[in-house]
Short mmCIF file of N, CA and C in Angstrom, two decimals:
data_model
loop_
_atom_site.label_atom_id
_atom_site.label_comp_id
_atom_site.label_asym_id
_atom_site.label_seq_id
_atom_site.Cartn_x
_atom_site.Cartn_y
_atom_site.Cartn_z
N MET A 232 346.69 49.63 73.40
CA MET A 232 347.01 48.12 73.99
C MET A 232 347.24 47.90 72.78
N TYR A 233 348.20 47.26 72.40
CA TYR A 233 349.28 47.23 71.80
C TYR A 233 349.10 45.76 70.65
N THR A 234 349.20 45.12 70.49
CA THR A 234 349.33 43.66 70.11
C THR A 234 349.34 43.38 68.98
N ASN A 235 349.86 42.43 67.91
CA ASN A 235 350.13 41.89 67.06
C ASN A 235 348.94 40.50 66.61
N LEU A 236 347.91 40.77 67.83
CA LEU A 236 347.20 39.53 67.19
C LEU A 236 345.85 39.89 67.09
N ALA A 237 346.02 41.77 67.08
CA ALA A 237 344.64 41.85 66.41
C ALA A 237 344.70 42.44 65.18
N SER A 238 346.57 42.24 64.71
CA SER A 238 346.43 43.08 63.07
C SER A 238 346.42 41.89 62.06
N THR A 239 346.80 39.90 63.12
CA THR A 239 346.53 39.07 62.41
C THR A 239 344.44 37.90 62.51
N ASN A 240 343.77 39.17 63.28
CA ASN A 240 342.94 38.61 63.82
C ASN A 240 342.70 37.28 63.77
N VAL A 241 343.49 36.58 64.63
CA VAL A 241 343.01 35.16 64.57
C VAL A 241 342.72 34.28 65.91
N THR A 242 342.94 35.50 67.09
CA THR A 242 342.68 34.76 68.34
C THR A 242 342.06 36.00 69.81
N PHE A 243 341.59 35.73 70.06
CA PHE A 243 341.23 36.46 71.44
C PHE A 243 342.03 36.18 72.46
N ASP A 244 343.02 34.92 72.89
CA ASP A 244 343.82 34.76 73.87
C ASP A 244 343.87 35.76 74.77
N PHE A 245 345.22 36.93 74.05
CA PHE A 245 344.62 38.02 74.94
C PHE A 245 343.98 38.80 76.14
N LEU A 246 342.80 38.32 75.61
CA LEU A 246 341.52 38.58 76.34
C LEU A 246 341.58 37.55 77.89
N ARG A 247 341.58 36.28 77.73
CA ARG A 247 341.99 34.71 78.49
C ARG A 247 341.63 35.76 80.01
N GLY A 248 342.55 36.61 80.82
CA GLY A 248 342.37 36.65 81.96
C GLY A 248 341.73 38.22 81.87
N SER A 249 341.02 38.29 81.28
CA SER A 249 340.35 39.64 81.49
C SER A 249 338.94 39.03 81.94
N ASN A 250 338.26 38.64 82.76
CA ASN A 250 336.65 38.81 82.54
C ASN A 250 335.78 39.19 82.36
N GLU A 251 336.68 40.68 83.36
CA GLU A 251 335.16 42.57 82.88
C GLU A 251 335.55 42.60 81.94
N PHE A 252 336.68 42.09 81.03
CA PHE A 252 336.39 42.92 79.26
C PHE A 252 335.54 41.76 78.54
N LEU A 253 335.52 40.90 78.84
CA LEU A 253 334.36 40.21 78.37
C LEU A 253 332.77 40.25 79.07
N THR A 254 333.19 40.33 79.32
CA THR A 254 332.18 40.21 79.98
C THR A 254 331.17 41.41 79.14
N LEU A 255 331.22 42.81 79.38
CA LEU A 255 331.40 44.01 78.60
C LEU A 255 331.33 43.99 77.19
N VAL A 256 332.01 43.00 76.66
CA VAL A 256 331.94 42.07 74.69
C VAL A 256 330.46 41.68 74.91
N LEU A 257 330.06 40.62 75.65
CA LEU A 257 328.99 39.59 75.31
C LEU A 257 328.31 40.94 75.96
N ASN A 258 328.22 41.45 76.76
CA ASN A 258 326.68 42.80 76.56
C ASN A 258 326.47 44.02 76.08
N ASN A 259 327.36 43.83 75.07
CA ASN A 259 327.19 45.04 74.07
C ASN A 259 326.96 44.04 73.05
N ILE A 260 326.63 43.21 72.79
CA ILE A 260 326.59 42.38 71.42
C ILE A 260 325.16 42.52 71.47
N ASN A 261 324.45 42.71 69.55
CA ASN A 261 323.05 42.99 70.09
C ASN A 261 322.90 41.54 69.89
N SER A 262 322.86 40.32 69.44
CA SER A 262 322.48 38.75 69.99
C SER A 262 321.99 38.54 71.12
N CYS A 263 321.48 38.01 70.78
CA CYS A 263 320.82 37.66 72.74
C CYS A 263 321.75 35.92 72.75
N ILE A 264 322.83 35.89 73.58
CA ILE A 264 323.47 34.48 73.37
C ILE A 264 322.77 33.82 75.06
N LEU A 265 323.33 32.78 75.30
CA LEU A 265 322.24 32.44 75.89
C LEU A 265 322.63 30.81 76.04
N LEU A 266 323.70 30.79 77.63
CA LEU A 266 324.06 29.24 78.06
C LEU A 266 323.38 28.57 78.93
N LEU A 267 323.40 27.70 77.94
CA LEU A 267 321.91 26.28 78.77
C LEU A 267 323.29 25.16 78.97
N ASN A 268 322.03 24.64 80.32
CA ASN A 268 322.75 23.09 80.44
C ASN A 268 322.37 21.54 80.18
N THR A 269 322.75 21.72 81.02
CA THR A 269 322.58 19.68 80.23
C THR A 269 320.28 19.09 80.16
N ARG A 270 319.61 20.80 80.64
CA ARG A 270 318.47 19.98 81.22
C ARG A 270 317.70 21.15 80.40
N MET A 271 318.65 21.94 79.76
CA MET A 271 318.22 22.52 78.28
C MET A 271 317.89 24.24 79.68
N GLU A 272 318.50 24.45 80.70
CA GLU A 272 318.34 25.89 81.46
C GLU A 272 319.46 26.44 81.28
N LEU A 273 318.55 27.70 81.04
CA LEU A 273 319.92 28.95 81.72
C LEU A 273 320.73 29.19 82.57
N VAL A 274 321.34 28.76 81.99
CA VAL A 274 322.55 29.40 83.17
C VAL A 274 323.32 30.37 83.56
N SER A 275 323.72 31.22 82.27
CA SER A 275 324.16 32.67 81.52
C SER A 275 323.68 32.71 80.32
N PHE A 276 323.69 34.32 80.41
CA PHE A 276 322.80 34.47 79.05
C PHE A 276 323.72 36.28 79.24
N ASN A 277 323.41 36.47 77.87
CA ASN A 277 323.87 38.34 78.22
C ASN A 277 322.68 39.56 78.06
N ASP A 278 322.86 40.24 78.43
CA ASP A 278 321.79 41.61 77.91
C ASP A 278 321.59 41.79 76.72
N ALA A 279 321.30 41.21 76.37
CA ALA A 279 320.64 41.40 74.51
C ALA A 279 319.06 40.70 75.30
N ILE A 280 318.99 39.62 76.06
CA ILE A 280 318.23 38.88 76.33
C ILE A 280 316.55 40.03 76.55
N THR A 281 317.03 41.79 77.43
CA THR A 281 315.42 41.51 78.02
C THR A 281 315.34 42.53 77.23
N SER A 282 316.06 43.03 76.09
CA SER A 282 315.45 43.73 74.67
C SER A 282 314.88 43.39 73.93
N LEU A 283 315.63 41.69 73.12
CA LEU A 283 315.00 41.26 72.21
C LEU A 283 313.76 40.21 72.88
N PHE A 284 314.01 40.26 74.21
CA PHE A 284 312.07 39.51 74.57
C PHE A 284 312.43 40.29 76.25
N PRO A 285 310.93 41.39 76.57
CA PRO A 285 310.93 41.31 77.28
C PRO A 285 310.05 41.08 78.26
N HIS A 286 309.59 40.05 78.23
CA HIS A 286 309.53 39.50 78.59
C HIS A 286 310.20 38.81 79.52
N SER A 287 311.96 38.90 79.22
CA SER A 287 312.16 38.06 80.47
C SER A 287 313.08 39.28 81.40
N THR A 288 312.15 40.33 81.52
CA THR A 288 312.53 41.23 83.10
C THR A 288 311.42 41.32 83.94
N LYS A 289 310.58 39.98 83.88
CA LYS A 289 309.37 39.81 85.31
C LYS A 289 310.87 38.90 85.53
N SER A 290 310.87 38.00 85.65
CA SER A 290 311.43 36.87 86.50
C SER A 290 313.33 37.18 86.72
N ASN A 291 313.84 36.41 87.86
CA ASN A 291 314.68 35.79 87.81
C ASN A 291 314.82 34.61 86.81
N LEU A 292 316.17 34.13 85.95
CA LEU A 292 316.22 33.96 84.69
C LEU A 292 317.15 32.98 85.18
N ASN A 293 317.63 32.22 85.90
CA ASN A 293 319.02 31.40 86.57
C ASN A 293 317.72 30.28 86.26
N TYR A 294 318.91 29.44 85.65
CA TYR A 294 318.27 27.69 85.11
C TYR A 294 316.58 27.67 85.45
N ILE A 295 316.32 28.38 84.87
CA ILE A 295 314.74 28.15 84.38
C ILE A 295 314.93 27.82 82.36
N LYS A 296 314.53 27.09 82.39
CA LYS A 296 313.52 27.02 81.35
C LYS A 296 314.16 27.67 80.02
N CYS A 297 314.42 27.64 78.45
CA CYS A 297 314.56 28.36 77.53
C CYS A 297 313.37 29.32 77.32
N GLY A 298 312.62 28.26 77.17
CA GLY A 298 310.57 29.59 76.40
C GLY A 298 310.32 29.55 77.61
N GLU A 299 310.11 29.23 79.03
CA GLU A 299 309.68 30.10 79.69
C GLU A 299 311.17 31.35 79.84
N ALA A 300 312.00 31.59 79.92
CA ALA A 300 312.71 32.94 79.83
C ALA A 300 312.57 33.33 78.58
N ILE A 301 311.92 33.67 77.21
CA ILE A 301 311.87 34.30 76.18
C ILE A 301 310.56 35.02 76.39
N GLY A 302 309.82 33.77 77.04
CA GLY A 302 307.75 34.53 76.57
C GLY A 302 307.89 33.44 75.39
N CYS A 303 307.68 32.64 75.77
CA CYS A 303 307.48 31.70 74.54
C CYS A 303 305.40 31.52 74.80
N ALA A 304 305.14 31.76 73.54
CA ALA A 304 304.16 32.07 74.21
C ALA A 304 303.44 30.22 74.40
N TYR A 305 304.18 29.45 73.65
CA TYR A 305 302.60 27.82 73.61
C TYR A 305 303.04 27.78 74.87
N GLN A 306 304.16 28.01 75.91
CA GLN A 306 304.33 28.39 76.93
C GLN A 306 303.38 28.17 77.87
N ILE A 307 303.28 29.56 77.74
CA ILE A 307 302.33 30.20 78.09
C ILE A 307 300.94 29.87 78.94
N GLU A 308 300.88 30.00 77.59
CA GLU A 308 299.35 29.49 76.89
C GLU A 308 298.58 27.96 77.88
N GLU A 309 299.77 27.24 77.52
CA GLU A 309 299.11 25.84 78.22
C GLU A 309 299.95 25.52 79.62
N THR A 310 299.89 27.01 80.25
CA THR A 310 300.83 26.51 81.56
C THR A 310 301.73 25.48 82.11
N LYS A 311 302.39 25.60 81.16
CA LYS A 311 303.39 24.42 81.11
C LYS A 311 304.95 24.74 81.44
N GLU A 312 306.05 24.09 81.70
CA GLU A 312 306.91 24.01 81.83
C GLU A 312 307.75 23.80 79.95
N CYS A 313 308.33 24.89 79.65
CA CYS A 313 309.08 24.39 78.71
C CYS A 313 309.64 23.11 78.14
N GLY A 314 309.67 22.51 77.36
CA GLY A 314 309.53 20.91 77.02
C GLY A 314 308.63 20.12 76.97
N LYS A 315 307.50 20.49 77.81
CA LYS A 315 306.97 20.08 77.81
C LYS A 315 304.81 20.06 77.07
N THR A 316 305.54 21.49 76.78
CA THR A 316 304.19 21.79 75.86
C THR A 316 303.52 20.37 74.30
N SER A 317 302.34 21.04 74.19
CA SER A 317 302.56 20.62 72.75
C SER A 317 303.09 20.81 71.58
N ARG A 318 303.93 21.49 71.65
CA ARG A 318 304.76 22.44 70.25
C ARG A 318 306.33 21.49 70.22
N CYS A 319 306.24 21.13 72.05
CA CYS A 319 307.86 21.34 72.33
C CYS A 319 308.80 20.43 71.43
N PHE A 320 308.17 19.44 70.71
CA PHE A 320 308.65 18.32 69.91
C PHE A 320 308.12 18.91 68.57
N SER A 321 307.62 19.79 68.39
CA SER A 321 308.34 20.68 67.52
C SER A 321 308.74 21.59 66.98
N CYS A 322 309.39 21.87 68.58
CA CYS A 322 309.94 23.22 67.98
C CYS A 322 311.25 22.42 67.40
N GLU A 323 312.27 24.08 66.53
CA GLU A 323 313.25 23.80 65.61
C GLU A 323 314.87 23.80 66.45
N ILE A 324 314.03 25.44 67.57
CA ILE A 324 315.44 25.82 68.49
C ILE A 324 315.59 25.09 69.52
N ARG A 325 314.65 24.03 70.10
CA ARG A 325 314.72 22.76 71.52
C ARG A 325 315.63 21.71 70.03
N MET A 326 314.58 21.36 69.20
CA MET A 326 315.66 20.76 68.72
C MET A 326 317.31 20.67 68.44
N SER A 327 317.51 21.91 67.85
CA SER A 327 318.80 21.85 67.36
C SER A 327 320.17 21.69 68.29
N ALA A 328 318.98 22.18 69.79
CA ALA A 328 320.03 22.95 71.27
C ALA A 328 320.51 21.49 71.27
N ILE A 329 319.26 20.00 71.70
CA ILE A 329 318.84 19.13 72.34
C ILE A 329 320.28 18.10 71.15
N SER A 330 320.45 18.60 69.83
CA SER A 330 320.61 18.27 68.86
C SER A 330 322.42 18.50 69.53
N SER A 331 323.14 19.95 69.66
CA SER A 331 323.70 20.01 69.44
C SER A 331 324.72 19.20 70.78
N TYR A 332 323.95 19.70 71.99
CA TYR A 332 323.90 18.68 73.03
C TYR A 332 324.23 17.92 72.69
N LEU A 333 323.91 16.35 72.17
CA LEU A 333 323.58 15.14 72.15
C LEU A 333 324.62 14.76 71.11
N GLU A 334 325.21 15.30 69.95
CA GLU A 334 325.67 14.98 69.11
C GLU A 334 326.83 15.79 68.68
N ASN A 335 326.91 17.12 68.83
CA ASN A 335 328.48 17.85 68.97
C ASN A 335 327.70 18.21 67.82
N THR A 336 326.03 17.74 67.15
CA THR A 336 325.48 18.81 65.89
C THR A 336 325.49 20.36 65.65
N PRO A 337 326.46 21.62 65.58
CA PRO A 337 326.62 22.88 65.03
C PRO A 337 324.80 22.94 64.58
N THR A 338 324.14 23.93 64.88
CA THR A 338 323.23 24.98 64.20
C THR A 338 323.92 26.53 63.38
N VAL A 339 323.49 27.12 62.02
CA VAL A 339 323.97 27.68 62.43
C VAL A 339 322.91 29.27 61.39
N ASN A 340 322.82 29.90 61.58
CA ASN A 340 321.39 30.55 61.61
C ASN A 340 320.41 30.06 60.72
N LYS A 341 319.36 29.07 61.45
CA LYS A 341 318.70 28.89 60.62
C LYS A 341 317.14 30.33 61.32
N GLU A 342 316.41 29.96 60.53
CA GLU A 342 314.91 30.95 60.50
C GLU A 342 314.04 29.96 61.41
N ILE A 343 313.08 30.47 62.28
CA ILE A 343 312.05 30.40 62.65
C ILE A 343 311.36 31.48 63.14
N THR A 344 310.37 31.95 63.06
CA THR A 344 308.60 32.35 63.40
C THR A 344 307.86 31.76 64.46
N ARG A 345 307.68 32.09 65.22
CA ARG A 345 307.29 31.54 66.55
C ARG A 345 306.53 32.94 67.53
N PRO A 346 305.09 33.14 67.97
CA PRO A 346 305.02 33.69 69.30
C PRO A 346 305.73 33.34 70.29
N PHE A 347 305.51 35.11 70.60
CA PHE A 347 305.57 35.64 72.10
C PHE A 347 305.10 36.32 72.30
N TYR A 348 305.27 36.49 74.30
CA TYR A 348 304.99 37.05 75.18
C TYR A 348 305.94 38.66 75.44
N ASN A 349 305.57 39.83 75.35
CA ASN A 349 306.11 40.46 75.51
C ASN A 349 305.83 40.93 77.46
N GLU A 350 306.46 42.30 77.90
CA GLU A 350 306.28 42.23 78.77
C GLU A 350 304.48 42.96 79.99
N MET A 351 304.14 43.31 78.67
CA MET A 351 302.51 43.61 79.20
C MET A 351 301.76 43.13 78.82
N GLY A 352 302.09 41.74 78.41
CA GLY A 352 301.35 40.93 78.34
C GLY A 352 300.87 40.13 76.78
N LYS A 353 301.57 41.56 76.01
CA LYS A 353 300.81 41.22 74.36
C LYS A 353 301.29 39.93 73.39
N LYS A 354 300.79 39.27 72.83
CA LYS A 354 301.04 38.17 71.93
C LYS A 354 301.77 39.02 70.54
N GLU A 355 303.05 38.39 70.48
CA GLU A 355 303.56 39.35 68.66
C GLU A 355 304.53 37.74 68.62
N ASN A 356 304.27 37.87 66.75
CA ASN A 356 304.98 36.66 65.99
C ASN A 356 306.58 37.25 65.97
N LYS A 357 307.57 37.02 66.33
CA LYS A 357 308.83 37.37 66.02
C LYS A 357 310.19 36.36 65.08
N ILE A 358 310.62 37.03 63.58
CA ILE A 358 311.11 35.72 63.17
C ILE A 358 312.51 36.13 64.22
N LEU A 359 312.35 35.12 63.97
CA LEU A 359 314.31 35.10 64.28
C LEU A 359 315.88 33.77 63.82
N ARG A 360 316.26 34.33 64.18
CA ARG A 360 317.64 33.48 63.44
C ARG A 360 318.10 33.70 64.34
N TYR A 361 318.55 31.92 64.43
CA TYR A 361 319.23 31.06 66.12
C TYR A 361 320.61 30.01 65.46
N SER A 362 321.54 30.31 66.20
CA SER A 362 322.96 29.32 65.77
C SER A 362 322.67 28.78 67.62
N THR A 363 323.20 27.54 66.99
CA THR A 363 323.67 26.58 68.97
C THR A 363 324.78 26.29 68.35
N ARG A 364 325.35 25.37 69.88
CA ARG A 364 327.00 25.04 69.43
C ARG A 364 327.04 24.55 70.96
N HIS A 365 327.65 23.60 70.58
CA HIS A 365 327.94 21.97 72.32
C HIS A 365 329.21 22.84 72.24
N PHE A 366 329.86 22.72 74.14
CA PHE A 366 330.74 23.39 73.82
C PHE A 366 331.30 22.84 76.17
N THR A 367 332.24 21.91 75.30
CA THR A 367 332.65 21.23 77.55
C THR A 367 333.17 22.53 78.26
N PHE A 368 333.33 23.37 78.78
CA PHE A 368 334.46 23.88 80.02
C PHE A 368 334.28 23.51 81.75
N GLN A 369 335.35 23.14 82.01
CA GLN A 369 335.82 22.34 82.84
C GLN A 369 335.48 21.00 83.81
N GLY A 370 335.15 20.09 82.38
CA GLY A 370 334.27 19.02 82.73
C GLY A 370 332.78 19.02 82.61
N GLU A 371 332.28 20.30 82.59
CA GLU A 371 330.67 20.21 82.38
C GLU A 371 330.46 20.31 80.91
N ARG A 372 329.53 20.20 79.83
CA ARG A 372 328.76 20.28 78.53
C ARG A 372 327.68 21.04 78.78
N TYR A 373 327.36 22.41 78.08
CA TYR A 373 326.86 23.51 77.15
C TYR A 373 326.38 23.29 76.05
N VAL A 374 325.42 24.07 76.22
CA VAL A 374 324.60 24.41 75.07
C VAL A 374 324.74 25.26 74.19
N ILE A 375 325.72 26.14 73.08
CA ILE A 375 325.59 28.14 73.47
C ILE A 375 324.11 28.40 72.33
N LEU A 376 323.53 28.91 72.22
CA LEU A 376 322.28 29.44 71.69
C LEU A 376 321.99 30.48 72.09
N ILE A 377 322.12 31.61 69.94
CA ILE A 377 322.54 32.53 69.80
C ILE A 377 321.10 32.34 69.07
N LEU A 378 320.31 33.98 69.73
CA LEU A 378 319.62 34.34 68.62
C LEU A 378 319.18 35.84 69.06
N GLU A 379 318.44 35.75 66.71
CA GLU A 379 318.99 37.55 66.40
C GLU A 379 317.48 37.16 66.10
N LEU A 380 317.26 39.13 66.29
CA LEU A 380 315.79 39.38 65.81
C LEU A 380 316.01 39.68 64.61
N LYS A 381 314.91 38.59 63.19
CA LYS A 381 315.08 39.58 62.37
C LYS A 381 314.01 40.64 61.49
N GLU A 382 314.37 41.74 61.19
CA GLU A 382 313.47 42.67 60.87
C GLU A 382 313.04 42.06 59.61
N SER A 383 311.67 42.21 59.54
CA SER A 383 311.04 41.81 58.58
C SER A 383 310.60 42.84 57.70
#
């Protein structure tokens, strides 16, 4: 498939009608891409979530809070819903996502070190780089959260 768009590197509009292709692209990106709704629940995510956060393979992730999906140690240890633990109000990822949603303020390549649980129930610190951005689609407001594991 030849297109002038590829040579100008301006847009992906030529893919607008190809949901299958876009899904393949998203699922082959190494970064974990999470789509959050107004309640900061996962609406959609790519396959990278299971490699970056193996805890996420244990349950159905649709419409659960972000921290619960990625195995946040604070949420698991306090057995409280993400957003209601003693650490949630100082969680930079959560605050960035909320700020993006409420104030349309993007976050770009911030770093955080936090403990997470893996699929074996073992706690481990991870250094993450994250970005957030608000957008509206078909009248609904969302936040895209991109998480990358930073090698120490």
